[in-house]
Short mmCIF file of C-alpha atoms in Angstrom, two decimals:
data_model
loop_
_atom_site.label_atom_id
_atom_site.label_comp_id
_atom_site.label_asym_id
_atom_site.label_seq_id
_atom_site.Cartn_x
_atom_site.Cartn_y
_atom_site.Cartn_z
CA UNK P 1 0.00 0.00 0.00
CA UNK P 2 2.86 2.39 0.83
CA UNK P 3 4.38 1.76 -2.65
CA UNK P 4 1.06 2.60 -4.28
CA UNK P 5 0.83 5.93 -2.41
CA UNK P 6 4.42 6.83 -3.35
CA UNK P 7 3.63 5.92 -6.96
CA UNK P 8 0.50 8.14 -6.98
CA UNK P 9 2.43 11.04 -5.42
CA UNK P 10 5.21 10.64 -8.00
CA UNK P 11 2.70 10.63 -10.88
CA UNK P 12 0.93 13.67 -9.40
CA UNK P 13 4.22 15.59 -9.13
CA UNK P 14 5.15 14.62 -12.68
CA UNK P 15 1.82 15.96 -14.01
CA UNK P 16 2.29 19.22 -12.06
CA UNK P 17 5.78 19.71 -13.48
CA UNK P 18 4.73 18.91 -17.03
CA UNK P 19 1.62 21.10 -16.87
CA UNK P 20 3.59 24.10 -15.52
CA UNK P 21 6.05 24.00 -18.41
CA UNK P 22 5.72 25.84 -21.71
CA UNK P 23 2.04 26.55 -22.15
CA UNK P 24 1.47 27.97 -25.62
CA UNK P 25 -1.92 29.31 -24.54
CA UNK P 26 -0.35 31.79 -22.10
CA UNK P 27 2.55 33.21 -24.08
CA UNK P 28 3.33 36.82 -23.14
CA UNK P 29 3.08 38.06 -26.72
CA UNK P 30 -0.49 36.72 -26.95
CA UNK P 31 -1.68 38.67 -23.91
CA UNK P 32 -3.31 42.04 -24.55
CA UNK P 33 -0.84 44.91 -24.16
CA UNK P 34 -1.64 48.32 -22.66
CA UNK P 35 -0.21 50.82 -25.14
CA UNK P 36 -0.27 53.47 -22.40
CA UNK P 37 1.76 51.44 -19.88
CA UNK P 38 4.32 53.76 -18.29
CA UNK P 39 2.67 56.76 -19.90
CA UNK P 40 3.60 60.00 -18.15
CA UNK P 41 5.78 58.20 -15.63
CA UNK P 42 8.06 60.49 -13.66
CA UNK P 43 10.79 57.84 -13.69
CA UNK P 44 13.80 58.50 -15.97
CA UNK P 45 14.09 55.93 -18.77
CA UNK P 46 17.69 56.47 -19.92
CA UNK P 47 19.70 56.59 -16.70
CA UNK P 48 19.31 59.12 -13.89
CA UNK P 49 18.25 62.68 -14.68
CA UNK P 50 21.03 65.24 -14.18
CA UNK P 51 20.40 68.93 -13.55
CA UNK P 52 23.52 71.06 -13.15
CA UNK P 53 22.13 73.73 -15.47
CA UNK P 54 21.71 77.34 -14.36
CA UNK P 55 18.04 77.79 -15.23
CA UNK P 56 17.74 81.46 -14.27
CA UNK P 57 16.83 82.25 -17.90
CA UNK P 58 13.76 80.00 -17.53
CA UNK P 59 13.00 76.62 -16.02
CA UNK P 60 12.82 73.67 -18.39
CA UNK P 61 9.50 71.81 -18.19
CA UNK P 62 8.47 68.85 -20.34
CA UNK P 63 4.75 68.37 -21.06
CA UNK P 64 3.99 64.67 -21.14
CA UNK P 65 0.92 64.34 -23.31
CA UNK P 66 0.28 64.95 -27.01
CA UNK P 67 -3.33 65.11 -28.23
CA UNK P 68 -2.98 65.48 -31.99
CA UNK P 69 -6.50 66.70 -32.72
CA UNK P 70 -5.56 70.01 -34.34
CA UNK P 71 -7.08 72.28 -31.69
CA UNK P 72 -3.72 73.94 -30.93
CA UNK P 73 -3.59 72.54 -27.38
CA UNK P 74 -1.04 69.80 -26.68
CA UNK P 75 -0.82 68.98 -30.41
CA UNK P 76 2.99 68.80 -30.20
CA UNK P 77 5.50 67.36 -27.76
CA UNK P 78 6.27 70.57 -25.87
CA UNK P 79 9.23 71.64 -23.77
CA UNK P 80 8.73 74.96 -22.02
CA UNK P 81 11.70 77.37 -22.31
CA UNK P 82 13.79 75.10 -24.54
CA UNK P 83 14.36 78.03 -26.91
CA UNK P 84 16.35 79.76 -24.13
CA UNK P 85 19.02 77.03 -24.27
CA UNK P 86 20.25 76.80 -27.89
CA UNK P 87 22.83 74.04 -27.30
CA UNK P 88 20.40 71.14 -26.83
CA UNK P 89 19.22 67.91 -28.38
CA UNK P 90 15.86 66.16 -28.20
CA UNK P 91 15.52 62.50 -29.13
CA UNK P 92 12.24 60.56 -29.26
CA UNK P 93 11.90 56.76 -29.18
CA UNK P 94 8.89 54.54 -29.85
CA UNK P 95 7.68 51.65 -27.66
CA UNK P 96 10.34 49.35 -29.18
CA UNK P 97 13.08 51.87 -28.20
CA UNK P 98 13.74 52.71 -31.84
CA UNK P 99 14.79 56.32 -32.42
CA UNK P 100 12.06 57.99 -34.47
CA UNK P 101 12.97 61.68 -34.10
CA UNK P 102 15.98 63.82 -33.26
CA UNK P 103 16.53 67.55 -33.27
CA UNK P 104 19.28 69.92 -32.19
CA UNK P 105 16.98 72.89 -32.79
CA UNK P 106 13.79 71.89 -31.00
CA UNK P 107 11.82 75.10 -30.88
CA UNK P 108 8.15 74.58 -30.20
CA UNK P 109 6.33 75.20 -33.47
CA UNK P 110 9.44 75.15 -35.75
CA UNK P 111 11.25 71.81 -35.45
CA UNK P 112 8.85 69.61 -33.55
CA UNK P 113 7.42 66.15 -32.88
CA UNK P 114 5.15 64.93 -34.29
CA UNK P 115 5.03 66.73 -37.60
CA UNK P 116 2.01 67.10 -39.84
CA UNK P 117 -0.29 66.12 -41.59
CA UNK P 118 -2.75 64.41 -39.31
CA UNK P 119 -4.86 61.40 -40.15
CA UNK P 120 -7.79 59.90 -38.26
CA UNK P 121 -6.20 56.50 -37.63
CA UNK P 122 -2.73 57.46 -36.41
CA UNK P 123 -2.64 61.19 -35.81
CA UNK P 124 0.26 63.18 -37.20
CA UNK P 125 2.68 61.54 -39.63
CA UNK P 126 1.32 58.08 -38.89
CA UNK P 127 2.39 58.27 -35.23
CA UNK P 128 0.08 55.81 -33.46
CA UNK P 129 -1.42 56.29 -30.03
CA UNK P 130 0.70 54.99 -27.20
CA UNK P 131 3.66 55.60 -24.93
CA UNK P 132 6.87 57.19 -26.24
CA UNK P 133 10.16 58.01 -24.56
CA UNK P 134 12.24 61.16 -24.78
CA UNK P 135 15.77 62.20 -23.94
CA UNK P 136 16.64 65.88 -23.57
CA UNK P 137 20.27 67.00 -23.27
CA UNK P 138 21.38 70.61 -22.77
CA UNK P 139 25.07 71.49 -23.19
CA UNK P 140 26.17 67.88 -22.45
CA UNK P 141 24.97 64.90 -20.43
CA UNK P 142 26.89 66.05 -17.34
CA UNK P 143 25.18 69.48 -17.38
CA UNK P 144 21.56 68.58 -18.07
CA UNK P 145 19.97 65.27 -19.03
CA UNK P 146 16.32 64.47 -18.60
CA UNK P 147 14.46 61.45 -19.89
CA UNK P 148 10.99 60.13 -19.41
CA UNK P 149 7.87 58.98 -21.14
CA UNK P 150 4.92 60.75 -22.68
CA UNK P 151 1.62 59.77 -24.29
CA UNK P 152 0.30 60.30 -27.78
CA UNK P 153 -3.48 60.13 -27.71
CA UNK P 154 -5.77 60.89 -30.66
CA UNK P 155 -9.32 60.19 -31.74
CA UNK P 156 -10.33 57.18 -29.72
CA UNK P 157 -13.61 56.80 -27.92
CA UNK P 158 -12.51 56.10 -24.37
CA UNK P 159 -9.61 58.05 -22.87
CA UNK P 160 -7.22 56.32 -20.49
CA UNK P 161 -6.53 57.94 -17.13
CA UNK P 162 -3.98 60.69 -17.80
CA UNK P 163 -4.13 62.33 -14.36
CA UNK P 164 -0.36 61.87 -13.79
CA UNK P 165 0.57 63.70 -16.99
CA UNK P 166 1.98 67.22 -17.22
CA UNK P 167 -0.50 68.86 -19.58
CA UNK P 168 0.82 72.38 -19.79
CA UNK P 169 -1.29 75.39 -18.93
CA UNK P 170 -4.42 75.08 -21.08
CA UNK P 171 -7.53 72.93 -20.69
CA UNK P 172 -7.55 70.22 -23.36
CA UNK P 173 -11.09 69.01 -24.14
CA UNK P 174 -9.90 65.76 -25.74
CA UNK P 175 -8.75 64.47 -22.35
CA UNK P 176 -11.54 66.25 -20.43
CA UNK P 177 -9.80 67.32 -17.25
CA UNK P 178 -8.00 70.55 -16.35
CA UNK P 179 -4.20 70.87 -16.65
CA UNK P 180 -1.76 70.81 -13.74
#
């Protein structure tokens, strides 16, 4: 009888081990992905932020949401006071960490992300909704480096919760809550 119990326990353990192995029905790539995961996070994404810059000319502030609906509010990735620091670079990456934009003359409204024209499915220049990453360097990486994430959100029925985002100073009706 003791041998039969040991045999049943051994078979039960074997089935548990085999059933916990590679289950093709639960592969990570098959699970639904949240395209806004990490959106507007305050955490740096490319190493620690560094701020040794004298910002008496004007404080640098990155707005972390883009609503490309053509109303003139949050239509572009905006960096307040960037024009006061001419020796800078702005680099934008998509969700796969592929560089999709770079500028050494990022002046809001002149050289900007995303560009135009807009389309109903993807917003400006085919940029789909989702989370993007940025890296801003002024002078050099030892003087000022800031990185983070921001959201591109356009023309979908139900808005995600963007309460943690830095929206700038104007009310944006597409996201339906007042700015910070």
